[in-house]
């Protein structure tokens, strides 16, 4: 299977159409992107809201070893 991104295809469509004619390749239409359901969208919104609450420079291994040492 020969796969080309749509960005590459649309930057030079004549090249790929010519190759399709010469080699018998099939150019498939672009798939439609489905919208997520309401429930999934709510979960994604909640996840987006939670991003940034904790700092990104946390060393979780260090915290785990400290907690294990306390026990």
Coordinates of N, CA and C in Angstrom, one line a residue:
X1 N 0.8 -1.2 0.0 CA 0.0 0.0 0.0 C 0.9 1.2 0.0
X2 N 0.6 2.2 -0.8 CA 1.3 3.4 -0.9 C 0.4 4.5 -0.3
X3 N 0.9 5.1 0.8 CA 0.2 6.1 1.5 C 0.9 7.4 1.5
X4 N 0.1 8.5 1.1 CA 0.7 9.8 1.1 C -0.3 10.7 1.9
X5 N 0.3 11.7 2.6 CA -0.5 12.6 3.4 C -1.2 13.5 2.4
X6 N -2.4 14.1 2.9 CA -3.1 15.0 2.0 C -2.4 16.3 1.8
X7 N -1.6 16.7 2.8 CA -0.8 17.9 2.6 C 0.2 17.7 1.4
X8 N 0.9 16.6 1.4 CA 1.8 16.3 0.3 C 1.0 16.2 -1.1
X9 N -0.1 15.5 -1.0 CA -0.9 15.3 -2.2 C -1.4 16.7 -2.8
X10 N -1.9 17.6 -1.9 CA -2.4 18.8 -2.4 C -1.3 19.8 -2.7
X11 N -0.1 19.6 -2.3 CA 1.0 20.5 -2.6 C 1.4 20.2 -4.1
X12 N 1.2 19.0 -4.6 CA 1.6 18.6 -5.9 C 0.7 17.5 -6.5
X13 N -0.6 17.9 -6.7 CA -1.5 16.8 -7.1 C -1.3 16.2 -8.5
X14 N -0.7 17.0 -9.4 CA -0.5 16.5 -10.7 C 0.5 15.4 -10.7
X15 N 1.5 15.5 -9.8 CA 2.5 14.4 -9.7 C 1.9 13.1 -9.4
X16 N 1.0 13.1 -8.3 CA 0.4 11.9 -7.8 C -0.7 11.4 -8.8
X17 N -1.4 12.3 -9.5 CA -2.4 11.8 -10.5 C -1.7 11.2 -11.7
X18 N -0.5 11.7 -12.0 CA 0.2 11.1 -13.1 C 0.7 9.7 -12.7
X19 N 1.2 9.6 -11.5 CA 1.7 8.2 -11.0 C 0.5 7.3 -10.9
X20 N -0.7 7.8 -10.5 CA -1.9 6.9 -10.4 C -2.2 6.4 -11.8
X21 N -2.1 7.2 -12.8 CA -2.5 6.8 -14.2 C -1.4 5.8 -14.7
X22 N -0.2 6.0 -14.4 CA 0.9 5.2 -14.9 C 1.0 3.8 -14.2
X23 N 0.7 3.8 -12.9 CA 0.9 2.6 -12.1 C -0.4 2.0 -11.7
X24 N -1.5 2.5 -12.0 CA -2.8 2.0 -11.6 C -3.1 2.2 -10.1
X25 N -2.6 3.3 -9.5 CA -2.9 3.5 -8.1 C -4.2 4.1 -8.0
X26 N -4.8 3.9 -6.8 CA -6.2 4.5 -6.6 C -6.0 5.6 -5.5
X27 N -6.6 6.7 -5.8 CA -6.6 7.9 -4.9 C -7.9 7.9 -4.2
X28 N -7.8 7.6 -2.9 CA -9.0 7.5 -2.0 C -9.4 8.9 -1.5
X29 N -10.7 9.1 -1.3 CA -11.1 10.4 -0.7 C -10.7 10.5 0.7
X30 N -10.6 11.8 1.2 CA -10.2 12.0 2.6 C -11.4 11.6 3.5
X31 N -11.0 11.0 4.6 CA -12.1 10.5 5.6 C -12.6 11.7 6.3
X32 N -13.9 11.7 6.6 CA -14.5 12.8 7.4 C -14.2 12.6 8.8
X33 N -13.9 13.6 9.5 CA -13.6 13.6 10.9 C -14.9 13.6 11.7
X34 N -15.1 12.6 12.6 CA -16.3 12.6 13.3 C -16.2 13.4 14.6
X35 N -17.3 14.1 14.9 CA -17.3 14.9 16.1 C -17.5 14.0 17.3
X36 N -16.8 14.2 18.4 CA -17.0 13.3 19.6 C -18.4 13.5 20.2
X37 N -18.9 12.5 20.8 CA -20.2 12.6 21.4 C -20.2 13.6 22.6
X38 N -21.4 13.9 23.1 CA -21.5 14.9 24.2 C -20.7 14.5 25.4
X39 N -20.9 13.2 25.8 CA -20.2 12.7 27.0 C -18.7 12.7 26.8
X40 N -18.2 12.3 25.7 CA -16.8 12.3 25.5 C -16.3 13.8 25.4
X41 N -17.1 14.7 24.8 CA -16.6 16.1 24.8 C -16.6 16.7 26.2
X42 N -17.5 16.3 27.1 CA -17.5 16.8 28.4 C -16.2 16.3 29.1
X43 N -15.9 15.0 28.9 CA -14.6 14.5 29.5 C -13.4 15.2 29.0
X44 N -13.4 15.5 27.7 CA -12.2 16.2 27.1 C -12.1 17.6 27.7
X45 N -13.3 18.2 27.8 CA -13.3 19.6 28.4 C -12.7 19.6 29.8
X46 N -13.2 18.6 30.6 CA -12.7 18.5 32.0 C -11.2 18.2 32.0
X47 N -10.7 17.4 31.1 CA -9.3 17.1 31.1 C -8.5 18.3 30.7
X48 N -9.0 19.1 29.7 CA -8.4 20.4 29.3 C -8.3 21.3 30.5
X49 N -9.4 21.4 31.3 CA -9.4 22.3 32.4 C -8.4 21.8 33.5
X50 N -8.2 20.5 33.6 CA -7.2 20.0 34.6 C -5.8 20.2 34.3
X51 N -5.5 20.4 33.0 CA -4.1 20.6 32.5 C -3.6 21.9 33.1
X52 N -2.5 21.8 33.7 CA -1.9 23.0 34.2 C -2.0 23.2 35.7
X53 N -2.9 22.3 36.3 CA -3.1 22.4 37.7 C -1.8 22.0 38.5
X54 N -1.2 20.9 38.0 CA 0.1 20.5 38.6 C 1.2 21.0 37.7
X55 N 2.3 21.4 38.3 CA 3.5 21.8 37.5 C 4.1 20.7 36.7
X56 N 4.6 21.0 35.6 CA 5.2 20.0 34.7 C 6.5 19.5 35.1
X57 N 7.2 20.2 36.0 CA 8.5 19.8 36.4 C 8.6 18.9 37.7
X58 N 7.5 18.2 38.0 CA 7.4 17.3 39.1 C 8.3 16.1 38.9
X59 N 9.1 15.7 39.9 CA 9.9 14.4 39.8 C 9.1 13.4 40.6
X60 N 8.3 12.6 39.9 CA 7.4 11.7 40.6 C 8.2 10.5 41.2
X61 N 9.3 10.1 40.7 CA 10.2 9.1 41.3 C 10.7 9.5 42.6
X62 N 11.1 10.8 42.7 CA 11.7 11.3 43.9 C 10.6 11.4 45.0
X63 N 9.4 11.8 44.6 CA 8.3 11.8 45.6 C 7.9 10.4 46.1
X64 N 7.9 9.5 45.2 CA 7.6 8.1 45.6 C 8.6 7.5 46.6
X65 N 9.9 7.8 46.3 CA 10.9 7.3 47.2 C 10.8 8.0 48.6
X66 N 10.5 9.3 48.6 CA 10.3 9.9 49.9 C 9.1 9.3 50.7
X67 N 8.0 9.1 50.0 CA 6.9 8.5 50.7 C 7.1 7.1 51.2
X68 N 7.8 6.3 50.4 CA 8.2 5.0 50.8 C 9.2 5.0 52.0
X69 N 10.0 6.0 52.0 CA 11.0 6.1 53.1 C 10.3 6.5 54.4
X70 N 9.2 7.3 54.3 CA 8.4 7.7 55.5 C 7.7 6.5 56.1
X71 N 7.3 5.5 55.3 CA 6.5 4.4 55.8 C 7.4 3.4 56.4

